[in-house]
PDB file of C-alpha atoms and ligand atoms in Angstrom:
ATOM      1  CA  MET A   1       0.000   0.000   0.000  1.00 50.00           C
ATOM      2  CA  ARG A   2       1.401   3.432  -0.939  1.00 55.00           C
ATOM      3  CA  VAL A   3       0.427   6.186   1.477  1.00 62.00           C
ATOM      4  CA  SER A   4       1.683   9.593   2.496  1.00 83.00           C
ATOM      5  CA  PHE A   5       3.607  10.142   5.690  1.00 94.00           C
ATOM      6  CA  ASP A   6       4.440  13.384   7.457  1.00 96.00           C
ATOM      7  CA  ALA A   7       7.645  12.053   8.970  1.00 97.00           C
ATOM      8  CA  VAL A   8      10.127   9.220   8.740  1.00 98.00           C
ATOM      9  CA  LEU A   9      11.820   8.146  11.943  1.00 98.00           C
ATOM     10  CA  LEU A  10      15.118   6.358  11.460  1.00 98.00           C
ATOM     11  CA  ASP A  11      17.131   4.226  13.839  1.00 98.00           C
ATOM     12  CA  LEU A  12      20.918   4.748  13.891  1.00 97.00           C
ATOM     13  CA  PHE A  13      22.913   1.689  14.982  1.00 95.00           C
ATOM     14  CA  ASP A  14      22.768  -1.341  12.698  1.00 94.00           C
ATOM     15  CA  MET A  15      20.425   0.608  10.489  1.00 96.00           C
ATOM     16  CA  LEU A  16      22.194   3.667   9.030  1.00 98.00           C
ATOM     17  CA  CYS A  17      25.584   2.670  10.409  1.00 96.00           C
ATOM     18  CA  HIS A  18      27.358  -0.237  12.038  1.00 94.00           C
ATOM     19  CA  LEU A  19      30.487  -0.724  14.082  1.00 92.00           C
ATOM     20  CA  ASP A  20      33.448  -2.824  12.994  1.00 91.00           C
ATOM     21  CA  GLU A  21      33.395  -5.449  15.730  1.00 88.00           C
ATOM     22  CA  GLU A  22      37.085  -6.408  15.601  1.00 89.00           C
ATOM     23  CA  MET A  23      38.167  -2.785  15.774  1.00 90.00           C
ATOM     24  CA  TYR A  24      35.704  -2.158  18.588  1.00 89.00           C
ATOM     25  CA  ARG A  25      37.008  -5.094  20.619  1.00 89.00           C
ATOM     26  CA  GLU A  26      40.595  -4.014  19.954  1.00 90.00           C
ATOM     27  CA  GLY A  27      39.744  -0.574  21.369  1.00 89.00           C
ATOM     28  CA  LYS A  28      38.290  -2.190  24.493  1.00 88.00           C
ATOM     29  CA  ARG A  29      41.428  -4.318  24.907  1.00 89.00           C
ATOM     30  CA  GLY A  30      43.495  -1.127  24.713  1.00 86.00           C
ATOM     31  CA  SER A  31      41.401   0.581  27.411  1.00 86.00           C
ATOM     32  CA  ALA A  32      41.572  -2.517  29.619  1.00 87.00           C
ATOM     33  CA  ALA A  33      45.363  -2.610  29.282  1.00 83.00           C
ATOM     34  CA  LEU A  34      45.596   1.051  30.297  1.00 78.00           C
ATOM     35  CA  ARG A  35      43.576   0.266  33.403  1.00 77.00           C
ATOM     36  CA  ARG A  36      45.466  -3.017  33.964  1.00 82.00           C
ATOM     37  CA  VAL A  37      42.232  -5.002  34.107  1.00 85.00           C
ATOM     38  CA  ASP A  38      41.168  -8.156  32.302  1.00 90.00           C
ATOM     39  CA  ALA A  39      39.914  -7.298  28.794  1.00 90.00           C
ATOM     40  CA  GLU A  40      36.886  -9.624  28.822  1.00 90.00           C
ATOM     41  CA  ALA A  41      35.807  -8.422  32.288  1.00 92.00           C
ATOM     42  CA  TYR A  42      36.210  -4.823  31.108  1.00 91.00           C
ATOM     43  CA  LEU A  43      34.063  -5.372  28.005  1.00 90.00           C
ATOM     44  CA  GLU A  44      31.404  -7.225  29.988  1.00 92.00           C
ATOM     45  CA  THR A  45      31.238  -4.488  32.631  1.00 94.00           C
ATOM     46  CA  TRP A  46      31.224  -1.754  29.979  1.00 92.00           C
ATOM     47  CA  LEU A  47      28.267  -3.415  28.241  1.00 92.00           C
ATOM     48  CA  SER A  48      26.405  -3.956  31.519  1.00 94.00           C
ATOM     49  CA  LEU A  49      26.301  -0.146  31.883  1.00 95.00           C
ATOM     50  CA  GLN A  50      24.576   0.360  28.566  1.00 94.00           C
ATOM     51  CA  ASP A  51      21.119   1.025  30.006  1.00 95.00           C
ATOM     52  CA  PRO A  52      22.076   3.800  32.495  1.00 97.00           C
ATOM     53  CA  CYS A  53      24.270   5.393  29.792  1.00 96.00           C
ATOM     54  CA  GLN A  54      21.496   5.366  27.221  1.00 97.00           C
ATOM     55  CA  ARG A  55      19.101   6.848  29.779  1.00 97.00           C
ATOM     56  CA  GLY A  56      21.572   9.621  30.508  1.00 97.00           C
ATOM     57  CA  ILE A  57      22.019   8.520  34.128  1.00 97.00           C
ATOM     58  CA  LEU A  58      25.720   7.955  33.456  1.00 95.00           C
ATOM     59  CA  PHE A  59      25.904  10.905  31.115  1.00 94.00           C
ATOM     60  CA  SER A  60      29.446  11.104  29.791  1.00 95.00           C
ATOM     61  CA  THR A  61      31.976   8.515  28.671  1.00 94.00           C
ATOM     62  CA  GLU A  62      34.015   9.564  31.692  1.00 94.00           C
ATOM     63  CA  ASN A  63      31.065   8.801  34.007  1.00 94.00           C
ATOM     64  CA  ARG A  64      30.739   5.371  32.406  1.00 94.00           C
ATOM     65  CA  LEU A  65      34.407   4.622  32.691  1.00 92.00           C
ATOM     66  CA  GLU A  66      34.542   5.700  36.333  1.00 92.00           C
ATOM     67  CA  GLU A  67      31.634   3.388  37.184  1.00 94.00           C
ATOM     68  CA  CYS A  68      33.234   0.608  35.134  1.00 92.00           C
ATOM     69  CA  CYS A  69      36.456   0.937  37.147  1.00 89.00           C
ATOM     70  CA  ARG A  70      34.551   1.021  40.434  1.00 92.00           C
ATOM     71  CA  ARG A  71      32.778  -2.230  39.576  1.00 93.00           C
ATOM     72  CA  LEU A  72      36.070  -3.847  38.601  1.00 91.00           C
ATOM     73  CA  GLY A  73      37.537  -2.824  41.952  1.00 90.00           C
ATOM     74  CA  THR A  74      40.077  -0.408  40.531  1.00 88.00           C
ATOM     75  CA  ARG A  75      40.467   3.316  40.939  1.00 83.00           C
ATOM     76  CA  ALA A  76      41.511   5.754  38.250  1.00 79.00           C
ATOM     77  CA  GLU A  77      43.011   9.204  38.634  1.00 86.00           C
ATOM     78  CA  PRO A  78      41.041  11.994  36.897  1.00 89.00           C
ATOM     79  CA  ALA A  79      43.766  12.491  34.270  1.00 90.00           C
ATOM     80  CA  THR A  80      43.715   8.769  33.404  1.00 87.00           C
ATOM     81  CA  LEU A  81      39.930   8.776  33.251  1.00 88.00           C
ATOM     82  CA  ARG A  82      40.033  11.666  30.807  1.00 91.00           C
ATOM     83  CA  GLU A  83      42.667   9.984  28.649  1.00 90.00           C
ATOM     84  CA  VAL A  84      40.912   6.602  28.488  1.00 89.00           C
ATOM     85  CA  SER A  85      37.542   8.310  27.840  1.00 91.00           C
ATOM     86  CA  ARG A  86      39.063  10.266  24.987  1.00 92.00           C
ATOM     87  CA  ARG A  87      40.391   7.026  23.499  1.00 91.00           C
ATOM     88  CA  GLU A  88      37.010   5.334  23.932  1.00 91.00           C
ATOM     89  CA  ASP A  89      35.262   8.158  22.054  1.00 93.00           C
ATOM     90  CA  GLU A  90      37.895   8.088  19.298  1.00 94.00           C
ATOM     91  CA  THR A  91      37.510   4.325  18.913  1.00 92.00           C
ATOM     92  CA  LEU A  92      33.770   4.711  18.440  1.00 93.00           C
ATOM     93  CA  LEU A  93      34.297   7.191  15.618  1.00 96.00           C
ATOM     94  CA  ARG A  94      37.035   5.091  14.033  1.00 94.00           C
ATOM     95  CA  CYS A  95      35.047   1.866  13.911  1.00 93.00           C
ATOM     96  CA  ALA A  96      31.747   3.349  12.664  1.00 95.00           C
ATOM     97  CA  ARG A  97      30.744   2.703   9.053  1.00 94.00           C
ATOM     98  CA  LEU A  98      27.733   3.877   7.102  1.00 97.00           C
ATOM     99  CA  HIS A  99      25.762   1.201   5.284  1.00 97.00           C
ATOM    100  CA  PRO A 100      26.070   1.821   1.515  1.00 96.00           C
ATOM    101  CA  ASP A 101      22.309   2.342   1.097  1.00 97.00           C
ATOM    102  CA  ALA A 102      22.096   5.001   3.860  1.00 98.00           C
ATOM    103  CA  LEU A 103      23.136   8.164   2.039  1.00 97.00           C
ATOM    104  CA  PRO A 104      21.235   7.504  -1.234  1.00 97.00           C
ATOM    105  CA  VAL A 105      18.038   6.954   0.771  1.00 97.00           C
ATOM    106  CA  LEU A 106      18.553   9.962   3.031  1.00 98.00           C
ATOM    107  CA  ARG A 107      19.042  12.121  -0.065  1.00 97.00           C
ATOM    108  CA  ALA A 108      15.907  10.685  -1.687  1.00 96.00           C
ATOM    109  CA  LEU A 109      13.844  11.222   1.475  1.00 96.00           C
ATOM    110  CA  ARG A 110      15.063  14.814   1.691  1.00 96.00           C
ATOM    111  CA  ARG A 111      13.749  15.431  -1.813  1.00 94.00           C
ATOM    112  CA  MET A 112      10.228  14.373  -0.832  1.00 92.00           C
ATOM    113  CA  SER A 113       7.651  17.041  -0.319  1.00 86.00           C
ATOM    114  CA  GLY A 114       6.543  17.861   3.214  1.00 90.00           C
ATOM    115  CA  LEU A 115       8.420  15.001   4.827  1.00 95.00           C
ATOM    116  CA  GLY A 116      10.185  15.440   8.168  1.00 97.00           C
ATOM    117  CA  LEU A 117      13.205  13.315   9.022  1.00 98.00           C
ATOM    118  CA  VAL A 118      13.890  12.384  12.630  1.00 98.00           C
ATOM    119  CA  LEU A 119      16.711  10.232  13.972  1.00 98.00           C
ATOM    120  CA  VAL A 120      15.532   8.144  16.935  1.00 98.00           C
ATOM    121  CA  SER A 121      18.345   6.353  18.702  1.00 98.00           C
ATOM    122  CA  ASN A 122      18.929   4.421  21.898  1.00 97.00           C
ATOM    123  CA  ALA A 123      22.357   5.833  22.503  1.00 97.00           C
ATOM    124  CA  SER A 124      24.830   7.201  24.986  1.00 96.00           C
ATOM    125  CA  SER A 125      26.060  10.793  24.732  1.00 95.00           C
ATOM    126  CA  ALA A 126      28.979   9.700  22.512  1.00 95.00           C
ATOM    127  CA  ALA A 127      26.472   9.210  19.669  1.00 96.00           C
ATOM    128  CA  ARG A 128      26.090  12.946  19.163  1.00 96.00           C
ATOM    129  CA  SER A 129      29.676  13.309  17.913  1.00 95.00           C
ATOM    130  CA  LEU A 130      29.311  10.089  15.948  1.00 97.00           C
ATOM    131  CA  VAL A 131      26.348  11.515  14.024  1.00 98.00           C
ATOM    132  CA  ARG A 132      28.383  14.650  13.262  1.00 97.00           C
ATOM    133  CA  HIS A 133      31.413  12.550  12.299  1.00 97.00           C
ATOM    134  CA  LEU A 134      29.326  10.571   9.798  1.00 97.00           C
ATOM    135  CA  VAL A 135      27.818  13.864   8.550  1.00 96.00           C
ATOM    136  CA  LEU A 136      24.345  12.472   9.143  1.00 97.00           C
ATOM    137  CA  ASN A 137      23.074  15.485  11.081  1.00 95.00           C
ATOM    138  CA  ARG A 138      22.632  17.576   7.936  1.00 96.00           C
ATOM    139  CA  PHE A 139      19.883  15.233   6.694  1.00 97.00           C
ATOM    140  CA  PHE A 140      17.735  15.379   9.812  1.00 98.00           C
ATOM    141  CA  ASP A 141      15.249  17.945  11.045  1.00 98.00           C
ATOM    142  CA  HIS A 142      15.508  16.545  14.568  1.00 98.00           C
ATOM    143  CA  LEU A 143      17.758  14.193  16.518  1.00 98.00           C
ATOM    144  CA  VAL A 144      16.014  12.327  19.340  1.00 98.00           C
ATOM    145  CA  PHE A 145      18.537  10.577  21.576  1.00 98.00           C
ATOM    146  CA  SER A 146      17.498   8.418  24.510  1.00 98.00           C
ATOM    147  CA  PHE A 147      20.321   9.812  26.686  1.00 98.00           C
ATOM    148  CA  GLU A 148      18.801  13.286  26.425  1.00 97.00           C
ATOM    149  CA  LEU A 149      15.200  12.226  26.867  1.00 98.00           C
ATOM    150  CA  GLY A 150      15.712   9.587  29.577  1.00 97.00           C
ATOM    151  CA  SER A 151      13.465   7.204  27.647  1.00 97.00           C
ATOM    152  CA  LEU A 152      14.472   4.206  25.538  1.00 97.00           C
ATOM    153  CA  LYS A 153      12.785   2.420  22.666  1.00 98.00           C
ATOM    154  CA  PRO A 154      10.406   0.532  22.954  1.00 98.00           C
ATOM    155  CA  GLU A 155       8.919   2.900  25.574  1.00 98.00           C
ATOM    156  CA  PRO A 156       6.146   5.104  24.134  1.00 98.00           C
ATOM    157  CA  ALA A 157       7.685   8.420  25.273  1.00 98.00           C
ATOM    158  CA  ILE A 158      10.589   8.424  22.810  1.00 98.00           C
ATOM    159  CA  TYR A 159       8.358   7.759  19.758  1.00 98.00           C
ATOM    160  CA  ARG A 160       5.807  10.358  20.890  1.00 98.00           C
ATOM    161  CA  GLU A 161       8.557  12.905  21.381  1.00 98.00           C
ATOM    162  CA  ALA A 162       9.823  12.240  17.846  1.00 98.00           C
ATOM    163  CA  ALA A 163       6.309  12.728  16.407  1.00 98.00           C
ATOM    164  CA  ARG A 164       5.800  15.863  18.505  1.00 98.00           C
ATOM    165  CA  ARG A 165       9.021  17.398  17.185  1.00 98.00           C
ATOM    166  CA  ALA A 166       7.942  16.567  13.628  1.00 98.00           C
ATOM    167  CA  ARG A 167       4.611  18.303  14.465  1.00 97.00           C
ATOM    168  CA  THR A 168       2.502  15.339  13.507  1.00 97.00           C
ATOM    169  CA  SER A 169       0.715  12.378  15.039  1.00 97.00           C
ATOM    170  CA  PRO A 170       2.328   8.954  15.462  1.00 98.00           C
ATOM    171  CA  ARG A 171      -0.141   7.561  12.880  1.00 97.00           C
ATOM    172  CA  ARG A 172       1.445   9.752  10.222  1.00 96.00           C
ATOM    173  CA  CYS A 173       4.945   8.465  10.981  1.00 97.00           C
ATOM    174  CA  LEU A 174       6.955   5.695   9.366  1.00 97.00           C
ATOM    175  CA  PHE A 175       9.508   4.126  11.690  1.00 98.00           C
ATOM    176  CA  VAL A 176      12.453   2.195  10.220  1.00 98.00           C
ATOM    177  CA  GLY A 177      14.862   0.124  12.290  1.00 98.00           C
ATOM    178  CA  ASP A 178      16.764  -3.150  12.446  1.00 96.00           C
ATOM    179  CA  GLY A 179      14.425  -4.220  15.255  1.00 96.00           C
ATOM    180  CA  ASN A 180      16.823  -4.348  18.178  1.00 95.00           C
ATOM    181  CA  SER A 181      15.259  -3.755  21.618  1.00 96.00           C
ATOM    182  CA  ARG A 182      11.790  -4.557  20.253  1.00 97.00           C
ATOM    183  CA  GLU A 183      11.731  -1.111  18.738  1.00 98.00           C
ATOM    184  CA  LEU A 184       9.297  -2.092  15.974  1.00 98.00           C
ATOM    185  CA  GLU A 185       6.623  -3.295  18.399  1.00 98.00           C
ATOM    186  CA  GLY A 186       7.112  -0.059  20.354  1.00 98.00           C
ATOM    187  CA  ALA A 187       6.533   2.011  17.224  1.00 98.00           C
ATOM    188  CA  MET A 188       3.397   0.068  16.295  1.00 98.00           C
ATOM    189  CA  GLU A 189       2.004   0.348  19.826  1.00 98.00           C
ATOM    190  CA  VAL A 190       1.836   4.134  19.515  1.00 98.00           C
ATOM    191  CA  GLY A 191       0.252   3.839  16.046  1.00 98.00           C
ATOM    192  CA  MET A 192       3.250   4.186  13.726  1.00 98.00           C
ATOM    193  CA  THR A 193       3.915   2.059  10.653  1.00 97.00           C
ATOM    194  CA  ALA A 194       7.009  -0.041  11.334  1.00 98.00           C
ATOM    195  CA  VAL A 195       9.548  -1.241   8.784  1.00 98.00           C
ATOM    196  CA  ARG A 196      12.181  -3.776   9.671  1.00 97.00           C
ATOM    197  CA  ILE A 197      15.444  -3.750   7.783  1.00 97.00           C
ATOM    198  CA  GLU A 198      17.343  -6.980   7.893  1.00 94.00           C
ATOM    199  CA  ARG A 199      21.005  -6.178   8.495  1.00 92.00           C
ATOM    200  CA  HIS A 200      23.767  -8.765   8.509  1.00 84.00           C
ATOM    201  CA  GLY A 201      26.892  -8.609  10.624  1.00 75.00           C
ATOM    202  CA  VAL A 202      25.195  -6.974  13.609  1.00 77.00           C
ATOM    203  CA  MET A 203      27.657  -6.719  16.485  1.00 75.00           C
ATOM    204  CA  GLU A 204      26.754  -9.515  18.887  1.00 71.00           C
ATOM    205  CA  PRO A 205      27.420  -7.731  22.187  1.00 69.00           C
ATOM    206  CA  TYR A 206      24.785  -5.124  21.342  1.00 74.00           C
ATOM    207  CA  ARG A 207      22.101  -7.428  19.968  1.00 77.00           C
ATOM    208  CA  LYS A 208      19.211  -7.839  22.397  1.00 85.00           C
ATOM    209  CA  ASN A 209      15.441  -8.421  22.410  1.00 92.00           C
ATOM    210  CA  PRO A 210      14.920  -8.557  18.634  1.00 93.00           C
ATOM    211  CA  SER A 211      11.519  -7.482  17.307  1.00 96.00           C
ATOM    212  CA  ARG A 212       9.200 -10.252  16.187  1.00 96.00           C
ATOM    213  CA  SER A 213       6.550  -8.247  14.370  1.00 97.00           C
ATOM    214  CA  TRP A 214       6.443  -5.338  11.953  1.00 98.00           C
ATOM    215  CA  ASN A 215       4.320  -3.969   9.111  1.00 97.00           C
ATOM    216  CA  HIS A 216       6.908  -4.271   6.320  1.00 96.00           C
ATOM    217  CA  SER A 217      10.295  -5.924   5.960  1.00 97.00           C
ATOM    218  CA  VAL A 218      13.108  -4.908   3.603  1.00 97.00           C
ATOM    219  CA  ASP A 219      16.700  -6.028   3.102  1.00 95.00           C
ATOM    220  CA  ASP A 220      17.897  -2.843   1.420  1.00 96.00           C
ATOM    221  CA  LEU A 221      16.956   0.601   2.680  1.00 97.00           C
ATOM    222  CA  ARG A 222      16.154   1.754  -0.864  1.00 96.00           C
ATOM    223  CA  GLN A 223      13.055  -0.465  -0.750  1.00 96.00           C
ATOM    224  CA  ILE A 224      11.367   1.878   1.753  1.00 96.00           C
ATOM    225  CA  LEU A 225      11.035   4.482  -1.009  1.00 94.00           C
ATOM    226  CA  GLU A 226       8.380   2.254  -2.594  1.00 92.00           C
ATOM    227  CA  LEU A 227       6.150   2.807   0.439  1.00 91.00           C
ATOM    228  CA  PHE A 228       5.586   6.464  -0.308  1.00 86.00           C
ATOM    229  CA  GLY A 229       2.727   7.881  -2.324  1.00 70.00           C
ATOM    230  CA  SER A 230       3.464   9.485  -5.696  1.00 60.00           C
ATOM    231  CA  ARG A 231       2.496  12.935  -4.350  1.00 53.00           C
ATOM    232  CA  GLN A 232       5.541  12.861  -2.118  1.00 58.00           C
ATOM    233  CA  GLU A 233       7.841  11.326  -4.723  1.00 54.00           C
ATOM    234  CA  THR A 234       7.259  14.181  -7.138  1.00 45.00           C
ATOM    235  CA  GLY A 235       7.623  16.812  -4.441  1.00 45.00           C
ATOM    236  CA  ALA A 236       9.862  19.844  -4.403  1.00 40.00           C
ATOM    237  CA  THR A 237      13.564  19.262  -4.023  1.00 39.00           C
ATOM    238  CA  SER A 238      15.212  20.433  -0.837  1.00 40.00           C
ATOM    239  CA  ALA A 239      18.387  18.417  -0.642  1.00 38.00           C
ATOM    240  CA  PRO A 240      20.741  19.707   2.035  1.00 41.00           C
TER     241      PRO A 240
HETATM  242 MG1   MG B 301      19.398  -0.399  15.711  1.00 51.64          MG
END
């Protein structure tokens, strides 16, 4: 069915971009060595802090690292914390890759008439520089990050906030994600149309609670363009 939408809400990780797992793990081994702690224990503890980081409770990378050290029974001087945090943030930028279909689709969506674009991401504060680094911010009207809102997908608040910023109702929104954290069910619960993109090579440590239902499924992001009505496809151009 081809319909018109007022806004498209796009997930970030394992949707527009992905992280090189080997490079990511290498970065964690480097941080663990600097702190003289076991690399596997460091990675496990780092990942266990994902929820409070994405809710903005542990706001900065430095906050996360400090808590990580505390749980591992080690103490870090402020200067060391700053240095390891800086390396952690650099590693994130270095190992991030855009999927090849991301930019062509973002450009095509930007050309559609009257369509708002909103990034909706469960993410820690480091994601803001990542989005700038990948030059994704120029395509979006709004960036909705869980760490700023204190709400994570699939909770209703984060979807409603995205629709509110796009000045429309959830029913007029198309949500597209890889389905991690049951984000597609969350979108449908507030009345959005949910599209699942099947991505391969998703980094295992971050895969959790995959969605089991959605309205449409695609294996290339370009296929979502077929969901839009012709009125939007022939709209005015406003590429950034
Ligand atoms: Mg995702």
